[in-house]
Tab-separated table of C-alpha atoms in Angstrom:
chain	number	residue	atom	x	y	z
A	1	UNK	CA	0.116	11.937	-14.874
A	2	UNK	CA	-2.742	9.590	-13.901
A	3	UNK	CA	-6.366	9.892	-14.258
A	4	UNK	CA	-8.555	8.354	-11.628
A	5	UNK	CA	-11.768	6.403	-12.695
A	6	UNK	CA	-14.778	7.106	-11.029
A	7	UNK	CA	-17.921	5.944	-12.695
A	8	UNK	CA	-20.889	8.184	-12.597
A	9	UNK	CA	-23.459	7.549	-10.040
A	10	UNK	CA	-20.882	5.510	-7.711
A	11	UNK	CA	-20.417	6.529	-4.145
A	12	UNK	CA	-16.944	8.017	-3.672
A	13	UNK	CA	-14.621	5.428	-2.209
A	14	UNK	CA	-12.833	6.089	1.062
A	15	UNK	CA	-9.105	5.409	0.922
A	16	UNK	CA	-8.628	3.941	-2.543
A	17	UNK	CA	-9.564	4.509	-6.298
A	18	UNK	CA	-11.697	2.237	-8.243
A	19	UNK	CA	-9.429	2.397	-11.223
A	20	UNK	CA	-6.460	4.264	-12.638
A	21	UNK	CA	-5.294	5.096	-16.119
A	22	UNK	CA	-1.708	5.712	-16.509
A	23	UNK	CA	0.980	5.838	-19.252
A	24	UNK	CA	4.660	5.694	-18.851
A	25	UNK	CA	7.496	3.179	-17.377
A	26	UNK	CA	5.763	0.584	-15.239
A	27	UNK	CA	7.412	-0.130	-11.850
A	28	UNK	CA	6.648	-3.443	-10.238
A	29	UNK	CA	7.358	-3.520	-6.303
A	30	UNK	CA	7.523	-7.108	-4.890
A	31	UNK	CA	5.454	-7.705	-1.750
A	32	UNK	CA	7.049	-5.923	1.019
A	33	UNK	CA	6.639	-6.969	4.681
A	34	UNK	CA	7.056	-4.669	7.507
A	35	UNK	CA	10.781	-5.420	8.416
A	36	UNK	CA	13.871	-3.194	8.110
A	37	UNK	CA	16.298	-3.124	5.370
A	38	UNK	CA	18.372	-5.658	7.378
A	39	UNK	CA	15.298	-7.970	7.206
A	40	UNK	CA	14.392	-7.901	10.824
A	41	UNK	CA	11.084	-6.940	12.500
A	42	UNK	CA	11.462	-3.926	14.827
A	43	UNK	CA	7.933	-4.594	15.804
A	44	UNK	CA	5.279	-7.113	16.017
A	45	UNK	CA	2.466	-4.282	16.036
A	46	UNK	CA	0.418	-4.279	12.910
A	47	UNK	CA	0.358	-0.456	12.311
A	48	UNK	CA	4.180	-0.372	12.758
A	49	UNK	CA	4.567	-3.174	10.318
A	50	UNK	CA	2.143	-1.441	7.740
A	51	UNK	CA	4.119	1.998	8.120
A	52	UNK	CA	7.407	-0.034	7.447
A	53	UNK	CA	5.850	-1.879	4.332
A	54	UNK	CA	5.040	1.711	2.903
A	55	UNK	CA	8.482	2.987	3.876
A	56	UNK	CA	9.946	-0.193	1.987
A	57	UNK	CA	7.819	0.542	-1.102
A	58	UNK	CA	8.847	4.338	-1.204
A	59	UNK	CA	12.423	3.200	-0.965
A	60	UNK	CA	11.938	0.777	-3.907
A	61	UNK	CA	10.161	3.559	-5.929
A	62	UNK	CA	12.996	6.019	-5.398
A	63	UNK	CA	15.348	3.432	-6.970
A	64	UNK	CA	13.296	4.031	-10.084
A	65	UNK	CA	13.081	7.868	-9.899
A	66	UNK	CA	9.467	7.468	-8.690
A	67	UNK	CA	7.601	8.729	-5.821
A	68	UNK	CA	4.312	7.398	-3.938
A	69	UNK	CA	2.234	9.732	-6.349
A	70	UNK	CA	3.128	7.374	-9.100
A	71	UNK	CA	1.526	4.321	-7.438
A	72	UNK	CA	-1.380	3.131	-9.469
A	73	UNK	CA	-2.255	-0.132	-7.582
A	74	UNK	CA	-1.645	-1.869	-4.263
A	75	UNK	CA	-2.698	-5.183	-2.973
A	76	UNK	CA	-2.548	-5.426	0.637
A	77	UNK	CA	-2.344	-9.111	2.317
A	78	UNK	CA	-2.850	-9.217	6.147
A	79	UNK	CA	-3.270	-12.256	8.473
A	80	UNK	CA	-6.078	-10.846	10.950
A	81	UNK	CA	-8.943	-9.036	9.209
A	82	UNK	CA	-10.493	-8.081	12.516
A	83	UNK	CA	-7.321	-6.215	13.682
A	84	UNK	CA	-7.164	-4.471	10.340
A	85	UNK	CA	-10.573	-3.295	10.524
A	86	UNK	CA	-10.402	-2.335	14.194
A	87	UNK	CA	-7.230	-0.312	13.415
A	88	UNK	CA	-8.310	1.369	10.410
A	89	UNK	CA	-8.110	5.151	11.559
A	90	UNK	CA	-4.331	4.321	12.835
A	91	UNK	CA	-3.546	2.588	9.362
A	92	UNK	CA	-4.907	5.557	7.524
A	93	UNK	CA	-2.653	7.779	9.630
A	94	UNK	CA	0.188	5.784	8.892
A	95	UNK	CA	-0.523	5.544	5.224
A	96	UNK	CA	-0.932	9.269	4.912
A	97	UNK	CA	2.341	10.033	6.853
A	98	UNK	CA	4.174	7.815	4.398
A	99	UNK	CA	2.476	7.837	1.182
A	100	UNK	CA	0.423	11.249	1.463
A	101	UNK	CA	-3.293	11.781	0.082
A	102	UNK	CA	-2.565	9.682	-3.073
A	103	UNK	CA	-5.056	6.756	-3.091
A	104	UNK	CA	-4.506	4.263	-5.823
A	105	UNK	CA	-6.596	1.311	-7.073
A	106	UNK	CA	-6.551	-1.131	-3.863
A	107	UNK	CA	-7.351	-4.622	-3.037
A	108	UNK	CA	-7.020	-5.955	0.691
A	109	UNK	CA	-7.412	-9.461	1.880
A	110	UNK	CA	-6.980	-11.664	4.698
A	111	UNK	CA	-4.622	-14.418	4.198
A	112	UNK	CA	-4.136	-17.735	6.388
A	113	UNK	CA	-0.307	-16.939	6.798
A	114	UNK	CA	2.632	-14.847	5.247
A	115	UNK	CA	5.860	-16.530	4.232
A	116	UNK	CA	7.978	-14.397	6.393
A	117	UNK	CA	7.616	-15.670	10.246
A	118	UNK	CA	6.343	-12.727	12.327
A	119	UNK	CA	4.960	-10.764	9.386
A	120	UNK	CA	1.236	-9.327	9.831
A	121	UNK	CA	0.976	-7.629	6.579
A	122	UNK	CA	2.623	-7.785	3.061
A	123	UNK	CA	1.841	-5.026	0.401
A	124	UNK	CA	2.635	-5.179	-3.239
A	125	UNK	CA	2.458	-2.045	-5.391
A	126	UNK	CA	2.530	-1.238	-8.962
A	127	UNK	CA	3.648	2.330	-10.056
A	128	UNK	CA	3.820	4.245	-13.445
A	129	UNK	CA	6.417	6.883	-14.094
A	130	UNK	CA	5.190	9.168	-16.912
A	131	UNK	CA	6.956	9.248	-20.111
């Protein structure tokens, strides 16, 4: 399957992996915002939008026969770093509800804005379906 990379002597990361080694068919999931399949926002709440982003990612993965455990990398873009940090426990709970306890290599960053009006977060994912 996948191997998590954790250099000796490094403090264990919380909620992500420093690196992942994988072999197989690569699935690139475009940045998903927190809207429904009909491309409407059901909520303007950050945690609700994150949950929907993750649900959208899982739906795309399923189209390729993959599941959340095949995710090797995620990049998170959000518009309010302070809200993201203040709500980290809620975000973690939403993540575990949708993705489970699989923590791939991750990057998170604040951006000035997202293209879709009303979006508070966009998440891109890469997965590898084993040979």
